[in-house]
C-alpha positions as a LaTeX table, in Angstrom:
\begin{tabular}{lrrr}
\hline
Residue & $x$ (\AA) & $y$ (\AA) & $z$ (\AA) \\
\hline
Unk1 & 3.93 & 28.62 & $-12.95$ \\
Unk2 & 5.20 & 32.02 & $-11.91$ \\
Unk3 & 8.28 & 32.09 & $-9.67$ \\
Unk4 & 7.24 & 32.71 & $-6.09$ \\
Unk5 & 10.33 & 34.41 & $-4.80$ \\
Unk6 & 14.03 & 35.14 & $-5.21$ \\
Unk7 & 16.98 & 34.75 & $-2.86$ \\
Unk8 & 20.38 & 36.28 & $-3.62$ \\
Unk9 & 23.38 & 34.09 & $-2.85$ \\
Unk10 & 26.71 & 35.69 & $-3.71$ \\
Unk11 & 26.88 & 36.32 & $-7.44$ \\
Unk12 & 24.11 & 33.87 & $-8.28$ \\
Unk13 & 20.48 & 33.73 & $-7.32$ \\
Unk14 & 17.93 & 31.03 & $-6.76$ \\
Unk15 & 14.35 & 31.14 & $-7.92$ \\
Unk16 & 11.51 & 29.29 & $-6.28$ \\
Unk17 & 9.03 & 27.60 & $-8.61$ \\
Unk18 & 5.93 & 25.48 & $-8.08$ \\
Unk19 & 5.70 & 22.32 & $-10.11$ \\
Unk20 & 2.42 & 20.62 & $-11.08$ \\
Unk21 & 2.39 & 18.62 & $-7.86$ \\
Unk22 & 2.35 & 21.98 & $-6.04$ \\
Unk23 & 5.88 & 21.40 & $-4.75$ \\
Unk24 & 8.27 & 24.31 & $-4.30$ \\
Unk25 & 11.69 & 23.81 & $-5.85$ \\
Unk26 & 14.69 & 26.12 & $-5.91$ \\
Unk27 & 16.81 & 26.15 & $-9.04$ \\
Unk28 & 19.70 & 28.18 & $-10.35$ \\
Unk29 & 18.24 & 30.36 & $-13.05$ \\
Unk30 & 18.48 & 29.26 & $-15.76$ \\
Unk31 & 19.64 & 25.64 & $-15.31$ \\
Unk32 & 22.47 & 24.55 & $-17.59$ \\
Unk33 & 22.58 & 20.79 & $-16.92$ \\
Unk34 & 19.14 & 19.23 & $-17.41$ \\
Unk35 & 18.11 & 15.58 & $-17.22$ \\
Unk36 & 14.73 & 14.66 & $-18.71$ \\
Unk37 & 13.03 & 11.44 & $-17.61$ \\
Unk38 & 10.03 & 11.85 & $-19.95$ \\
Unk39 & 10.25 & 11.37 & $-23.74$ \\
Unk40 & 7.60 & 13.94 & $-24.66$ \\
Unk41 & 9.19 & 16.54 & $-22.39$ \\
Unk42 & 12.62 & 15.79 & $-23.83$ \\
Unk43 & 11.29 & 16.60 & $-27.29$ \\
Unk44 & 9.71 & 19.77 & $-25.90$ \\
Unk45 & 13.03 & 20.92 & $-24.44$ \\
Unk46 & 14.71 & 20.48 & $-27.82$ \\
Unk47 & 11.92 & 22.32 & $-29.64$ \\
Unk48 & 12.33 & 25.18 & $-27.18$ \\
Unk49 & 15.96 & 25.44 & $-28.30$ \\
Unk50 & 17.49 & 23.81 & $-25.22$ \\
Unk51 & 19.26 & 20.75 & $-26.62$ \\
Unk52 & 22.70 & 21.98 & $-25.60$ \\
Unk53 & 21.60 & 22.12 & $-21.97$ \\
Unk54 & 20.31 & 18.53 & $-21.90$ \\
Unk55 & 22.91 & 16.20 & $-20.41$ \\
Unk56 & 20.84 & 13.07 & $-19.77$ \\
Unk57 & 17.79 & 11.32 & $-21.24$ \\
Unk58 & 16.04 & 7.95 & $-21.02$ \\
Unk59 & 16.34 & 5.11 & $-23.51$ \\
Unk60 & 12.77 & 5.92 & $-24.61$ \\
Unk61 & 13.58 & 9.51 & $-25.62$ \\
Unk62 & 13.41 & 8.72 & $-29.33$ \\
Unk63 & 12.70 & 12.25 & $-30.60$ \\
Unk64 & 14.39 & 14.04 & $-32.12$ \\
Unk65 & 16.12 & 11.26 & $-34.04$ \\
Unk66 & 19.69 & 10.68 & $-32.92$ \\
Unk67 & 19.38 & 12.56 & $-29.63$ \\
Unk68 & 20.06 & 9.41 & $-27.59$ \\
Unk69 & 23.44 & 9.04 & $-29.30$ \\
Unk70 & 24.37 & 12.60 & $-28.39$ \\
Unk71 & 23.34 & 12.44 & $-24.73$ \\
Unk72 & 24.01 & 10.19 & $-21.75$ \\
Unk73 & 21.40 & 7.51 & $-21.12$ \\
Unk74 & 20.24 & 7.44 & $-17.51$ \\
Unk75 & 17.96 & 4.37 & $-17.75$ \\
Unk76 & 14.27 & 4.09 & $-18.53$ \\
Unk77 & 11.27 & 6.05 & $-17.33$ \\
Unk78 & 10.76 & 3.73 & $-14.33$ \\
Unk79 & 14.26 & 2.60 & $-13.37$ \\
Unk80 & 17.25 & 4.90 & $-13.27$ \\
Unk81 & 21.02 & 4.49 & $-13.21$ \\
Unk82 & 21.50 & 6.57 & $-10.10$ \\
Unk83 & 25.28 & 6.56 & $-10.29$ \\
Unk84 & 25.13 & 7.92 & $-13.85$ \\
Unk85 & 22.67 & 10.64 & $-12.85$ \\
Unk86 & 24.89 & 11.68 & $-9.96$ \\
Unk87 & 27.95 & 11.81 & $-12.23$ \\
Unk88 & 26.14 & 14.22 & $-14.56$ \\
Unk89 & 25.63 & 16.71 & $-11.72$ \\
Unk90 & 22.27 & 18.00 & $-12.98$ \\
Unk91 & 20.95 & 21.34 & $-11.81$ \\
Unk92 & 17.43 & 20.32 & $-12.89$ \\
Unk93 & 15.66 & 17.00 & $-13.41$ \\
Unk94 & 12.29 & 16.97 & $-15.16$ \\
Unk95 & 9.82 & 14.14 & $-14.53$ \\
Unk96 & 6.13 & 13.24 & $-14.66$ \\
Unk97 & 3.88 & 11.77 & $-11.99$ \\
Unk98 & 2.33 & 9.09 & $-14.21$ \\
Unk99 & 5.33 & 8.10 & $-16.30$ \\
Unk100 & 7.99 & 7.97 & $-13.59$ \\
Unk101 & 8.19 & 5.59 & $-10.65$ \\
Unk102 & 7.56 & 7.32 & $-7.33$ \\
Unk103 & 10.30 & 5.54 & $-5.37$ \\
Unk104 & 13.06 & 6.55 & $-7.74$ \\
Unk105 & 11.77 & 10.09 & $-8.11$ \\
Unk106 & 11.68 & 10.56 & $-4.35$ \\
Unk107 & 15.30 & 9.42 & $-4.12$ \\
Unk108 & 16.27 & 11.96 & $-6.77$ \\
Unk109 & 14.30 & 14.68 & $-4.99$ \\
Unk110 & 16.55 & 14.20 & $-1.98$ \\
Unk111 & 19.61 & 15.05 & $-4.07$ \\
Unk112 & 18.62 & 17.37 & $-6.91$ \\
Unk113 & 15.97 & 19.92 & $-7.92$ \\
Unk114 & 13.19 & 17.86 & $-9.54$ \\
Unk115 & 10.31 & 19.57 & $-11.36$ \\
Unk116 & 7.31 & 17.25 & $-11.85$ \\
Unk117 & 4.52 & 17.58 & $-14.38$ \\
Unk118 & 1.05 & 16.09 & $-13.89$ \\
Unk119 & $-0.91$ & 16.16 & $-17.14$ \\
Unk120 & $-4.59$ & 15.37 & $-17.59$ \\
Unk121 & $-5.82$ & 18.16 & $-19.87$ \\
Unk122 & $-4.60$ & 20.43 & $-22.63$ \\
Unk123 & $-4.51$ & 23.27 & $-20.11$ \\
Unk124 & $-2.12$ & 21.23 & $-17.97$ \\
Unk125 & 0.12 & 20.82 & $-21.00$ \\
Unk126 & 0.07 & 24.50 & $-21.83$ \\
Unk127 & 0.83 & 25.37 & $-18.21$ \\
Unk128 & 3.81 & 23.01 & $-18.34$ \\
Unk129 & 5.14 & 24.62 & $-21.53$ \\
Unk130 & 4.77 & 28.03 & $-19.93$ \\
Unk131 & 6.62 & 26.87 & $-16.83$ \\
Unk132 & 9.48 & 25.54 & $-18.93$ \\
Unk133 & 9.68 & 28.90 & $-20.65$ \\
Unk134 & 9.97 & 30.76 & $-17.35$ \\
Unk135 & 12.34 & 28.37 & $-15.61$ \\
Unk136 & 14.66 & 27.99 & $-18.56$ \\
Unk137 & 14.69 & 31.52 & $-19.94$ \\
Unk138 & 12.91 & 30.77 & $-23.22$ \\
Unk139 & 9.64 & 32.60 & $-22.55$ \\
Unk140 & 9.21 & 33.91 & $-26.08$ \\
Unk141 & 9.52 & 30.46 & $-27.70$ \\
Unk142 & 7.18 & 28.96 & $-25.14$ \\
Unk143 & 4.60 & 31.72 & $-25.64$ \\
Unk144 & 4.71 & 31.25 & $-29.42$ \\
Unk145 & 4.11 & 27.53 & $-29.00$ \\
Unk146 & 1.23 & 28.10 & $-26.58$ \\
Unk147 & $-0.34$ & 30.61 & $-28.95$ \\
Unk148 & $-0.22$ & 28.12 & $-31.82$ \\
Unk149 & $-1.67$ & 25.30 & $-29.72$ \\
Unk150 & $-4.47$ & 27.50 & $-28.43$ \\
Unk151 & $-5.35$ & 28.23 & $-32.05$ \\
Unk152 & $-5.13$ & 24.58 & $-33.13$ \\
Unk153 & $-7.29$ & 23.35 & $-30.26$ \\
Unk154 & $-9.77$ & 26.23 & $-30.20$ \\
Unk155 & $-12.57$ & 24.01 & $-31.49$ \\
Unk156 & $-12.97$ & 20.22 & $-31.43$ \\
Unk157 & $-13.06$ & 18.44 & $-34.77$ \\
Unk158 & $-16.22$ & 17.02 & $-36.33$ \\
Unk159 & $-17.84$ & 14.11 & $-34.51$ \\
Unk160 & $-16.77$ & 10.70 & $-35.74$ \\
Unk161 & $-18.73$ & 8.40 & $-33.40$ \\
Unk162 & $-18.01$ & 6.23 & $-30.39$ \\
Unk163 & $-14.57$ & 4.78 & $-29.80$ \\
Unk164 & $-12.43$ & 2.58 & $-27.58$ \\
Unk165 & $-8.68$ & 3.26 & $-27.44$ \\
Unk166 & $-6.45$ & 0.24 & $-26.73$ \\
Unk167 & $-3.04$ & 0.67 & $-25.09$ \\
Unk168 & $-2.25$ & $-3.01$ & $-24.36$ \\
Unk169 & $-3.17$ & $-6.42$ & $-25.73$ \\
Unk170 & $-2.72$ & $-9.23$ & $-23.14$ \\
Unk171 & $-4.59$ & $-8.27$ & $-21.08$ \\
Unk172 & $-6.62$ & $-5.80$ & $-23.12$ \\
Unk173 & $-6.16$ & $-2.38$ & $-21.50$ \\
Unk174 & $-7.85$ & 0.80 & $-22.64$ \\
Unk175 & $-7.67$ & 4.52 & $-21.98$ \\
Unk176 & $-10.58$ & 5.80 & $-19.94$ \\
Unk177 & $-11.74$ & 8.90 & $-18.13$ \\
Unk178 & $-9.41$ & 11.42 & $-16.50$ \\
Unk179 & $-6.54$ & 10.76 & $-18.91$ \\
Unk180 & $-4.80$ & 12.96 & $-21.44$ \\
Unk181 & $-5.70$ & 10.40 & $-24.11$ \\
Unk182 & $-9.38$ & 10.90 & $-23.27$ \\
Unk183 & $-8.93$ & 14.64 & $-23.78$ \\
Unk184 & $-7.32$ & 14.03 & $-27.16$ \\
Unk185 & $-10.05$ & 11.61 & $-28.23$ \\
Unk186 & $-12.64$ & 14.27 & $-27.49$ \\
Unk187 & $-10.73$ & 16.86 & $-29.53$ \\
Unk188 & $-10.39$ & 14.41 & $-32.44$ \\
Unk189 & $-14.17$ & 13.92 & $-32.50$ \\
Unk190 & $-14.45$ & 10.53 & $-30.79$ \\
Unk191 & $-16.84$ & 9.79 & $-27.91$ \\
Unk192 & $-14.82$ & 7.58 & $-25.57$ \\
Unk193 & $-17.06$ & 4.76 & $-24.33$ \\
Unk194 & $-14.74$ & 4.07 & $-21.38$ \\
Unk195 & $-15.55$ & 6.45 & $-18.54$ \\
Unk196 & $-15.39$ & 4.17 & $-15.49$ \\
Unk197 & $-11.69$ & 4.49 & $-14.60$ \\
Unk198 & $-8.38$ & 5.61 & $-16.07$ \\
Unk199 & $-6.91$ & 2.41 & $-17.55$ \\
Unk200 & $-9.34$ & $-0.48$ & $-17.06$ \\
Unk201 & $-8.92$ & $-4.02$ & $-18.40$ \\
Unk202 & $-11.52$ & $-5.37$ & $-20.81$ \\
Unk203 & $-12.31$ & $-8.72$ & $-22.36$ \\
Unk204 & $-13.29$ & $-9.46$ & $-25.95$ \\
Unk205 & $-16.81$ & $-9.95$ & $-24.64$ \\
Unk206 & $-16.73$ & $-6.46$ & $-23.15$ \\
Unk207 & $-15.70$ & $-5.05$ & $-26.52$ \\
Unk208 & $-18.54$ & $-6.90$ & $-28.23$ \\
Unk209 & $-21.08$ & $-5.61$ & $-25.70$ \\
Unk210 & $-19.82$ & $-2.02$ & $-26.00$ \\
Unk211 & $-19.90$ & $-2.29$ & $-29.81$ \\
Unk212 & $-17.89$ & 0.88 & $-30.63$ \\
Unk213 & $-18.04$ & 2.61 & $-33.98$ \\
Unk214 & $-14.23$ & 2.80 & $-33.88$ \\
Unk215 & $-11.55$ & 0.66 & $-32.23$ \\
Unk216 & $-8.25$ & 2.52 & $-32.09$ \\
Unk217 & $-5.10$ & 0.43 & $-31.67$ \\
Unk218 & $-2.29$ & 2.62 & $-30.36$ \\
Unk219 & 1.32 & 2.29 & $-31.47$ \\
Unk220 & 2.43 & 2.58 & $-27.84$ \\
Unk221 & 2.99 & 1.40 & $-25.17$ \\
Unk222 & 1.97 & $-1.88$ & $-26.84$ \\
Unk223 & 3.13 & $-1.84$ & $-30.46$ \\
Unk224 & $-0.09$ & $-2.80$ & $-32.22$ \\
Unk225 & 0.43 & $-3.82$ & $-35.86$ \\
Unk226 & $-1.73$ & $-4.44$ & $-38.92$ \\
Unk227 & $-1.88$ & $-8.13$ & $-37.99$ \\
Unk228 & $-3.86$ & $-7.29$ & $-34.84$ \\
Unk229 & $-6.63$ & $-5.58$ & $-36.80$ \\
Unk230 & $-7.85$ & $-8.86$ & $-38.29$ \\
Unk231 & $-8.12$ & $-10.66$ & $-34.94$ \\
Unk232 & $-10.20$ & $-7.86$ & $-33.41$ \\
Unk233 & $-12.30$ & $-7.61$ & $-36.57$ \\
Unk234 & $-13.49$ & $-11.19$ & $-35.99$ \\
Unk235 & $-15.17$ & $-10.03$ & $-32.78$ \\
Unk236 & $-16.27$ & $-6.62$ & $-34.09$ \\
Unk237 & $-17.21$ & $-7.08$ & $-37.75$ \\
Unk238 & $-19.07$ & $-3.75$ & $-38.00$ \\
Unk239 & $-16.48$ & $-1.66$ & $-36.14$ \\
Unk240 & $-13.94$ & 0.44 & $-38.01$ \\
Unk241 & $-10.58$ & $-0.70$ & $-36.63$ \\
Unk242 & $-7.40$ & 1.22 & $-37.28$ \\
Unk243 & $-3.89$ & 1.79 & $-36.03$ \\
Unk244 & $-3.24$ & 5.22 & $-34.57$ \\
Unk245 & $-0.09$ & 7.10 & $-33.64$ \\
Unk246 & 0.15 & 6.83 & $-29.86$ \\
Unk247 & 2.54 & 9.76 & $-29.69$ \\
Unk248 & $-0.14$ & 12.07 & $-31.08$ \\
Unk249 & $-2.64$ & 10.98 & $-28.43$ \\
Unk250 & $-0.37$ & 10.74 & $-25.39$ \\
Unk251 & 2.67 & 12.99 & $-25.87$ \\
Unk252 & 1.71 & 16.28 & $-24.22$ \\
Unk253 & 4.61 & 18.48 & $-25.31$ \\
Unk254 & 5.53 & 20.02 & $-28.63$ \\
Unk255 & 4.31 & 16.94 & $-30.54$ \\
Unk256 & 0.85 & 18.46 & $-30.03$ \\
Unk257 & 1.74 & 20.86 & $-32.84$ \\
Unk258 & 1.18 & 17.90 & $-35.19$ \\
Unk259 & $-2.07$ & 16.78 & $-33.62$ \\
Unk260 & $-4.66$ & 18.83 & $-35.50$ \\
Unk261 & $-3.50$ & 17.81 & $-38.96$ \\
Unk262 & $-3.20$ & 14.17 & $-37.96$ \\
Unk263 & $-6.62$ & 14.00 & $-36.30$ \\
Unk264 & $-8.31$ & 15.75 & $-39.21$ \\
Unk265 & $-7.19$ & 12.87 & $-41.44$ \\
Unk266 & $-8.43$ & 10.06 & $-39.20$ \\
\hline
\end{tabular}
């Protein structure tokens, strides 16, 4: 989002930005002490060349490898160590509407500048990358990334058939309409059979009745393994069942640069 205004204060200046919840936030430009509460956005910050400015991450920020050992852990994506966050004195906290718990985020908003993403589509992701570029003074890197992603996602891949994408086992939960995963399934060439709600629960009988061409078992948030394929195959003998990299389908930052090649090989 473009900055909406500027206010001079002594030798520094504040810029007003709109986040993806349409909230105005004022931040010192560019922030030097950033806390990221979202793993995919943490990776994006690093790939934009901003690792030195990151002071805090969550225990789920696993990329790039070793980053958690170099930064202060502030908790998970839902529950935060508020005293640790306060001690880090961040000048920007980056969160996400779906991944972060509202109560904790609202508490942080009362103390620090918090920029929130809200991602449903590829366009939302590209807008977020562009906003990071503007807020953090790395416009050229962000524009290069956006250009590459626009090229990669210019056309959807060849159709592969109908699919159901599982994110949890007990109970069985799947990705439905109005989700970023649904957008990625469409790009990869799958017709998502689940269009009733965002993350509905299904039974084995539901799966049998839907009879998908493909059943995709995601590596996250539930860590599906090879052993799960056999149990689902008993109910769906004609369905092609496979494990898929959940980060490719649900991480909406710089990991998208790997998406086209991965999806082409599915």
